[in-house]
Amino acid sequence: IYLSLTIACTFAYWVAGMSLFDAICHAFSTIAIGGFSNYDANLGHFNSTAVNIICVIFLWIAALNFSLHYSAVSGRNIKNYFKDPECKAFFTIQFFLITVCFLVLVNYSVYDSTKTSFDQALIQAVSISTTAGFTTTDFSAWPSFLPILLIFSSFVGGCAGSTGGGLKVIRVLLLFIQGKREVDRLIHPKAVYSVKLGDRAIPGRVVEAVWGFFAAYAIVFVVIMIGLIGTGLETIRAFSATPAALNNLGPGLGSIAGTYASVSHSGQLLLTYAMSSGWL
């Protein structure tokens, strides 16, 4: 399935106007949700709406649980995509991010046309939220709260069993459901509530494991961010660099939106540790 997606993505990029070499390079980076390009301008080098749309489609596919793809291929049925709670939550988040980015860009007249605003909102919202890190423009220079919103969206990342980074949609969804249950318990102390995902009750051990994962993630995040500030990095850059490394995203805010050359050697070592922690 992974190989087939890579070949399909390569072909799509090639049809959209990339050279075969560029198409292969960017297909590898898209399906792996790596976000690397063989051009300094990244995906913006091509200045192509078609390329951006292809990238978005295959990033969505790669950010879904690959067991869903296997189920669809082996059973020749796509119904599981529509039934899976994590898949539905993922696309709900995607729709929200794209809509907010588009409306803010239009409201602030960042681009000359509505079409360009939608194109940039689409590719950047999907790229950052899936932790790919492809860039077509300097999103850190976008107005209002958009840069911070997109950085926060990388905390969620892709679905479990995908090539995306972040906490994963299923964990964030379970944390939300568990939090809601605790609020309900405060209101109705004698009621019995269970954490359900769709029609299935989730064992308490699984919920505890998710909270343990979240606690470990939060501790590493705080330690790395404070360490980066200690190396002399500005607070906002340290704040954005930490999730960019921990979520395997790449671009941050400010001077590290494009490169980390300005970060000290000790800071780069901390970010290397953060990336290793994110992989694990």
mmCIF file of C-alpha atoms in Angstrom:
data_model
loop_
_atom_site.group_PDB
_atom_site.id
_atom_site.type_symbol
_atom_site.label_atom_id
_atom_site.label_comp_id
_atom_site.label_asym_id
_atom_site.label_seq_id
_atom_site.Cartn_x
_atom_site.Cartn_y
_atom_site.Cartn_z
ATOM 1 C CA ILE A 1 0.000 0.000 0.000
ATOM 2 C CA TYR A 2 2.800 2.420 0.912
ATOM 3 C CA LEU A 3 4.676 1.655 -2.307
ATOM 4 C CA SER A 4 1.503 2.003 -4.386
ATOM 5 C CA LEU A 5 0.734 5.387 -2.822
ATOM 6 C CA THR A 6 4.285 6.585 -3.501
ATOM 7 C CA ILE A 7 4.052 5.544 -7.168
ATOM 8 C CA ALA A 8 0.617 7.155 -7.531
ATOM 9 C CA CYS A 9 1.853 10.381 -5.917
ATOM 10 C CA THR A 10 4.921 10.428 -8.182
ATOM 11 C CA PHE A 11 2.746 10.031 -11.270
ATOM 12 C CA ALA A 12 0.347 12.761 -10.103
ATOM 13 C CA TYR A 13 3.192 15.226 -9.473
ATOM 14 C CA TRP A 14 4.698 14.394 -12.879
ATOM 15 C CA VAL A 15 1.374 15.004 -14.646
ATOM 16 C CA ALA A 16 1.054 18.311 -12.747
ATOM 17 C CA GLY A 17 4.286 19.546 -14.321
ATOM 18 C CA MET A 18 7.165 18.366 -12.140
ATOM 19 C CA SER A 19 10.161 16.661 -13.710
ATOM 20 C CA LEU A 20 10.339 12.932 -12.991
ATOM 21 C CA PHE A 21 13.209 13.465 -10.540
ATOM 22 C CA ASP A 22 11.339 16.212 -8.670
ATOM 23 C CA ALA A 23 8.171 14.104 -8.657
ATOM 24 C CA ILE A 24 9.972 11.133 -7.085
ATOM 25 C CA CYS A 25 11.675 13.303 -4.457
ATOM 26 C CA HIS A 26 8.473 15.067 -3.434
ATOM 27 C CA ALA A 27 6.416 11.860 -3.489
ATOM 28 C CA PHE A 28 8.858 10.276 -1.017
ATOM 29 C CA SER A 29 8.548 13.350 1.178
ATOM 30 C CA THR A 30 4.749 13.559 0.879
ATOM 31 C CA ILE A 31 3.808 9.961 1.694
ATOM 32 C CA ALA A 32 6.342 9.928 4.540
ATOM 33 C CA ILE A 33 4.954 13.312 5.715
ATOM 34 C CA GLY A 34 8.528 14.562 5.827
ATOM 35 C CA GLY A 35 8.054 17.927 4.134
ATOM 36 C CA PHE A 36 11.529 18.096 2.589
ATOM 37 C CA SER A 37 12.111 19.466 -0.899
ATOM 38 C CA ASN A 38 15.123 19.605 -3.209
ATOM 39 C CA TYR A 39 14.520 23.372 -3.597
ATOM 40 C CA ASP A 40 15.203 26.146 -1.094
ATOM 41 C CA ALA A 41 11.732 27.584 -1.745
ATOM 42 C CA ASN A 42 10.272 24.178 -0.887
ATOM 43 C CA LEU A 43 6.897 23.489 -2.539
ATOM 44 C CA GLY A 44 6.591 27.209 -3.293
ATOM 45 C CA HIS A 45 9.235 26.759 -6.013
ATOM 46 C CA PHE A 46 6.592 25.330 -8.352
ATOM 47 C CA ASN A 47 4.001 28.064 -7.710
ATOM 48 C CA SER A 48 1.325 25.616 -8.850
ATOM 49 C CA THR A 49 -2.198 25.166 -7.503
ATOM 50 C CA ALA A 50 -2.332 21.687 -9.066
ATOM 51 C CA VAL A 51 0.839 20.630 -7.213
ATOM 52 C CA ASN A 52 -0.556 22.021 -3.956
ATOM 53 C CA ILE A 53 -3.853 20.137 -4.339
ATOM 54 C CA ILE A 54 -2.061 16.867 -5.116
ATOM 55 C CA CYS A 55 0.130 17.387 -2.060
ATOM 56 C CA VAL A 56 -2.922 18.006 0.138
ATOM 57 C CA ILE A 57 -4.745 14.891 -1.109
ATOM 58 C CA PHE A 58 -1.800 12.574 -0.527
ATOM 59 C CA LEU A 59 -0.971 14.177 2.835
ATOM 60 C CA TRP A 60 -4.534 13.400 3.931
ATOM 61 C CA ILE A 61 -4.169 9.810 2.741
ATOM 62 C CA ALA A 62 -0.794 9.385 4.478
ATOM 63 C CA ALA A 63 -2.124 10.972 7.689
ATOM 64 C CA LEU A 64 -4.897 8.366 8.008
ATOM 65 C CA ASN A 65 -4.488 5.064 9.802
ATOM 66 C CA PHE A 66 -2.934 2.635 7.325
ATOM 67 C CA SER A 67 -5.063 -0.175 8.758
ATOM 68 C CA LEU A 68 -8.037 1.644 7.215
ATOM 69 C CA HIS A 69 -6.288 1.583 3.841
ATOM 70 C CA TYR A 70 -5.568 -2.136 4.282
ATOM 71 C CA SER A 71 -9.186 -2.769 5.233
ATOM 72 C CA ALA A 72 -10.395 -0.846 2.176
ATOM 73 C CA VAL A 73 -8.048 -2.717 -0.180
ATOM 74 C CA SER A 74 -8.543 -6.204 1.262
ATOM 75 C CA GLY A 75 -12.305 -5.850 1.687
ATOM 76 C CA ARG A 76 -12.809 -3.668 -1.389
ATOM 77 C CA ASN A 77 -15.004 -1.431 0.725
ATOM 78 C CA ILE A 78 -14.485 2.178 1.833
ATOM 79 C CA LYS A 79 -17.251 2.206 4.466
ATOM 80 C CA ASN A 80 -14.749 1.907 7.319
ATOM 81 C CA TYR A 81 -13.418 5.378 6.502
ATOM 82 C CA PHE A 82 -16.847 6.855 7.260
ATOM 83 C CA LYS A 83 -17.397 4.723 10.366
ATOM 84 C CA ASP A 84 -14.028 5.287 12.044
ATOM 85 C CA PRO A 85 -14.297 7.940 14.847
ATOM 86 C CA GLU A 86 -10.657 8.971 14.506
ATOM 87 C CA CYS A 87 -11.012 9.503 10.745
ATOM 88 C CA LYS A 88 -14.108 11.642 11.250
ATOM 89 C CA ALA A 89 -12.390 13.675 13.978
ATOM 90 C CA PHE A 90 -9.333 14.157 11.741
ATOM 91 C CA PHE A 91 -11.314 15.630 8.860
ATOM 92 C CA THR A 92 -13.386 17.765 11.233
ATOM 93 C CA ILE A 93 -10.161 19.334 12.506
ATOM 94 C CA GLN A 94 -8.895 19.774 8.951
ATOM 95 C CA PHE A 95 -12.089 21.502 7.818
ATOM 96 C CA PHE A 96 -11.993 23.826 10.823
ATOM 97 C CA LEU A 97 -8.347 24.830 10.273
ATOM 98 C CA ILE A 98 -8.746 25.437 6.530
ATOM 99 C CA THR A 99 -11.899 27.505 7.066
ATOM 100 C CA VAL A 100 -10.371 29.675 9.800
ATOM 101 C CA CYS A 101 -7.160 30.280 7.831
ATOM 102 C CA PHE A 102 -9.105 31.156 4.676
ATOM 103 C CA LEU A 103 -11.462 33.578 6.429
ATOM 104 C CA VAL A 104 -8.635 35.395 8.239
ATOM 105 C CA LEU A 105 -6.526 35.699 5.069
ATOM 106 C CA VAL A 106 -9.500 37.116 3.161
ATOM 107 C CA ASN A 107 -10.428 39.460 6.014
ATOM 108 C CA TYR A 108 -6.898 40.898 6.192
ATOM 109 C CA SER A 109 -6.531 40.976 2.368
ATOM 110 C CA VAL A 110 -3.193 39.168 2.582
ATOM 111 C CA TYR A 111 -3.459 38.000 -1.045
ATOM 112 C CA ASP A 112 -4.835 39.695 -4.129
ATOM 113 C CA SER A 113 -7.528 37.132 -4.891
ATOM 114 C CA THR A 114 -9.875 34.813 -3.024
ATOM 115 C CA LYS A 115 -8.550 31.890 -5.058
ATOM 116 C CA THR A 116 -4.971 32.500 -3.900
ATOM 117 C CA SER A 117 -6.135 32.918 -0.300
ATOM 118 C CA PHE A 118 -7.911 29.560 -0.415
ATOM 119 C CA ASP A 119 -4.962 27.865 -2.128
ATOM 120 C CA GLN A 120 -2.507 29.091 0.524
ATOM 121 C CA ALA A 121 -4.899 28.388 3.412
ATOM 122 C CA LEU A 122 -5.474 24.856 2.124
ATOM 123 C CA ILE A 123 -1.866 23.809 1.597
ATOM 124 C CA GLN A 124 -0.440 25.453 4.720
ATOM 125 C CA ALA A 125 -3.212 24.328 7.081
ATOM 126 C CA VAL A 126 -2.948 20.720 5.903
ATOM 127 C CA SER A 127 0.853 20.713 5.715
ATOM 128 C CA ILE A 128 1.418 22.102 9.213
ATOM 129 C CA SER A 129 -1.414 20.228 10.946
ATOM 130 C CA THR A 130 -0.302 16.851 9.541
ATOM 131 C CA THR A 131 3.293 17.723 10.616
ATOM 132 C CA ALA A 132 4.606 17.574 7.032
ATOM 133 C CA GLY A 133 6.083 21.070 7.086
ATOM 134 C CA PHE A 134 5.861 21.777 3.345
ATOM 135 C CA THR A 135 5.893 25.530 2.785
ATOM 136 C CA THR A 136 4.659 27.644 -0.105
ATOM 137 C CA THR A 137 4.889 30.930 1.785
ATOM 138 C CA ASP A 138 6.138 32.266 5.114
ATOM 139 C CA PHE A 139 3.116 31.349 7.237
ATOM 140 C CA SER A 140 4.840 32.811 10.304
ATOM 141 C CA ALA A 141 4.229 36.267 8.780
ATOM 142 C CA TRP A 142 0.470 35.668 8.478
ATOM 143 C CA PRO A 143 -1.712 38.077 10.484
ATOM 144 C CA SER A 144 -3.580 37.625 13.739
ATOM 145 C CA PHE A 145 -3.411 34.285 15.551
ATOM 146 C CA LEU A 146 -2.861 32.064 12.482
ATOM 147 C CA PRO A 147 0.848 31.218 13.032
ATOM 148 C CA ILE A 148 0.192 30.156 16.647
ATOM 149 C CA LEU A 149 -2.959 28.255 15.632
ATOM 150 C CA LEU A 150 -1.050 26.262 13.017
ATOM 151 C CA ILE A 151 1.796 25.487 15.414
ATOM 152 C CA PHE A 152 -0.744 24.250 17.971
ATOM 153 C CA SER A 153 -2.441 22.121 15.297
ATOM 154 C CA SER A 154 0.816 20.187 14.879
ATOM 155 C CA PHE A 155 0.377 18.909 18.445
ATOM 156 C CA VAL A 156 -2.561 16.825 17.180
ATOM 157 C CA GLY A 157 -0.815 15.595 14.022
ATOM 158 C CA GLY A 158 -2.030 12.595 12.056
ATOM 159 C CA CYS A 159 -3.971 9.491 12.993
ATOM 160 C CA ALA A 160 -2.510 6.513 14.837
ATOM 161 C CA GLY A 161 -0.872 4.106 12.402
ATOM 162 C CA SER A 162 -0.104 6.917 9.968
ATOM 163 C CA THR A 163 3.186 8.492 8.905
ATOM 164 C CA GLY A 164 2.313 11.754 10.699
ATOM 165 C CA GLY A 165 3.796 13.001 13.945
ATOM 166 C CA GLY A 166 2.219 14.743 16.929
ATOM 167 C CA LEU A 167 0.182 13.285 19.771
ATOM 168 C CA LYS A 168 -2.096 11.558 17.202
ATOM 169 C CA VAL A 169 -5.781 12.292 16.721
ATOM 170 C CA ILE A 170 -7.015 9.240 18.639
ATOM 171 C CA ARG A 171 -5.116 10.226 21.797
ATOM 172 C CA VAL A 172 -6.361 13.819 21.672
ATOM 173 C CA LEU A 173 -9.895 12.539 21.094
ATOM 174 C CA LEU A 174 -9.677 10.195 24.086
ATOM 175 C CA LEU A 175 -8.272 12.990 26.266
ATOM 176 C CA PHE A 176 -11.206 15.198 25.271
ATOM 177 C CA ILE A 177 -13.774 12.464 25.967
ATOM 178 C CA GLN A 178 -12.141 11.620 29.299
ATOM 179 C CA GLY A 179 -12.072 15.304 30.279
ATOM 180 C CA LYS A 180 -15.754 15.640 29.422
ATOM 181 C CA ARG A 181 -16.514 12.562 31.538
ATOM 182 C CA GLU A 182 -14.775 14.067 34.564
ATOM 183 C CA VAL A 183 -16.806 17.279 34.205
ATOM 184 C CA ASP A 184 -19.993 15.208 33.996
ATOM 185 C CA ARG A 185 -18.944 13.338 37.133
ATOM 186 C CA LEU A 186 -18.568 16.630 39.007
ATOM 187 C CA ILE A 187 -22.099 17.619 37.985
ATOM 188 C CA HIS A 188 -23.593 14.165 38.619
ATOM 189 C CA PRO A 189 -21.375 12.408 41.213
ATOM 190 C CA LYS A 190 -23.548 9.293 41.452
ATOM 191 C CA ALA A 191 -23.835 8.690 37.711
ATOM 192 C CA VAL A 192 -21.800 5.984 35.977
ATOM 193 C CA TYR A 193 -19.991 7.100 32.830
ATOM 194 C CA SER A 194 -17.746 5.147 30.486
ATOM 195 C CA VAL A 195 -15.305 6.439 27.881
ATOM 196 C CA LYS A 196 -16.736 5.447 24.526
ATOM 197 C CA LEU A 197 -15.229 5.740 21.076
ATOM 198 C CA GLY A 198 -18.123 5.309 18.693
ATOM 199 C CA ASP A 199 -20.128 2.390 20.058
ATOM 200 C CA ARG A 200 -17.157 0.785 21.797
ATOM 201 C CA ALA A 201 -16.312 1.319 25.469
ATOM 202 C CA ILE A 202 -12.598 1.971 26.007
ATOM 203 C CA PRO A 203 -10.927 0.038 28.877
ATOM 204 C CA GLY A 204 -9.664 2.166 31.752
ATOM 205 C CA ARG A 205 -6.143 0.860 31.212
ATOM 206 C CA VAL A 206 -6.066 2.356 27.730
ATOM 207 C CA VAL A 207 -7.208 5.759 29.024
ATOM 208 C CA GLU A 208 -4.535 5.639 31.751
ATOM 209 C CA ALA A 209 -1.893 4.846 29.129
ATOM 210 C CA VAL A 210 -2.988 7.861 27.074
ATOM 211 C CA TRP A 211 -2.728 10.138 30.119
ATOM 212 C CA GLY A 212 0.706 8.691 30.868
ATOM 213 C CA PHE A 213 1.808 9.387 27.308
ATOM 214 C CA PHE A 214 0.489 12.940 27.513
ATOM 215 C CA ALA A 215 2.284 13.534 30.828
ATOM 216 C CA ALA A 216 5.593 12.323 29.396
ATOM 217 C CA TYR A 217 5.078 14.492 26.318
ATOM 218 C CA ALA A 218 4.318 17.584 28.429
ATOM 219 C CA ILE A 219 7.401 17.041 30.627
ATOM 220 C CA VAL A 220 9.728 16.696 27.622
ATOM 221 C CA PHE A 221 8.129 19.766 26.013
ATOM 222 C CA VAL A 222 8.656 21.965 29.097
ATOM 223 C CA VAL A 223 12.218 20.773 29.688
ATOM 224 C CA ILE A 224 13.245 21.320 26.056
ATOM 225 C CA MET A 225 11.614 24.755 25.826
ATOM 226 C CA ILE A 226 13.213 25.990 29.058
ATOM 227 C CA GLY A 227 16.543 24.562 27.914
ATOM 228 C CA LEU A 228 16.299 26.425 24.591
ATOM 229 C CA ILE A 229 15.521 29.677 26.392
ATOM 230 C CA GLY A 230 18.575 28.995 28.558
ATOM 231 C CA THR A 231 20.744 28.787 25.431
ATOM 232 C CA GLY A 232 19.730 32.339 24.545
ATOM 233 C CA LEU A 233 16.860 31.638 22.160
ATOM 234 C CA GLU A 234 13.960 34.112 22.325
ATOM 235 C CA THR A 235 10.833 32.847 24.075
ATOM 236 C CA ILE A 236 8.603 32.807 20.976
ATOM 237 C CA ARG A 237 11.264 31.041 18.918
ATOM 238 C CA ALA A 238 11.899 28.534 21.696
ATOM 239 C CA PHE A 239 8.167 27.913 22.025
ATOM 240 C CA SER A 240 7.748 27.238 18.292
ATOM 241 C CA ALA A 241 11.005 25.298 17.866
ATOM 242 C CA THR A 242 10.082 22.788 20.567
ATOM 243 C CA PRO A 243 6.878 21.425 18.975
ATOM 244 C CA ALA A 244 8.485 21.777 15.527
ATOM 245 C CA ALA A 245 11.124 19.261 16.660
ATOM 246 C CA LEU A 246 9.045 17.159 19.044
ATOM 247 C CA ASN A 247 6.231 16.742 16.498
ATOM 248 C CA ASN A 248 8.715 16.276 13.644
ATOM 249 C CA LEU A 249 7.193 19.302 11.933
ATOM 250 C CA GLY A 250 10.191 21.363 10.829
ATOM 251 C CA PRO A 251 9.371 25.067 10.388
ATOM 252 C CA GLY A 252 8.915 27.274 13.436
ATOM 253 C CA LEU A 253 8.194 30.963 13.879
ATOM 254 C CA GLY A 254 10.402 34.003 13.398
ATOM 255 C CA SER A 255 13.936 33.418 12.130
ATOM 256 C CA ILE A 256 13.540 29.618 12.361
ATOM 257 C CA ALA A 257 10.605 29.546 9.964
ATOM 258 C CA GLY A 258 13.013 28.516 7.212
ATOM 259 C CA THR A 259 16.298 27.445 8.808
ATOM 260 C CA TYR A 260 17.792 26.696 12.241
ATOM 261 C CA ALA A 261 21.211 28.129 11.370
ATOM 262 C CA SER A 262 20.768 30.896 13.951
ATOM 263 C CA VAL A 263 20.266 28.388 16.781
ATOM 264 C CA SER A 264 23.359 27.718 18.890
ATOM 265 C CA HIS A 265 25.072 24.304 18.891
ATOM 266 C CA SER A 266 23.746 23.512 22.366
ATOM 267 C CA GLY A 267 20.251 24.479 21.201
ATOM 268 C CA GLN A 268 20.582 22.217 18.164
ATOM 269 C CA LEU A 269 21.590 19.334 20.437
ATOM 270 C CA LEU A 270 18.457 19.906 22.528
ATOM 271 C CA LEU A 271 16.322 19.936 19.374
ATOM 272 C CA THR A 272 18.007 16.724 18.224
ATOM 273 C CA TYR A 273 16.987 15.114 21.514
ATOM 274 C CA ALA A 274 13.462 16.488 21.047
ATOM 275 C CA MET A 275 13.224 14.929 17.581
ATOM 276 C CA SER A 276 14.480 11.602 18.926
ATOM 277 C CA SER A 277 11.859 11.753 21.689
ATOM 278 C CA GLY A 278 9.191 12.520 19.098
ATOM 279 C CA TRP A 279 10.158 9.461 17.050
ATOM 280 C CA LEU A 280 10.046 7.233 20.108
#
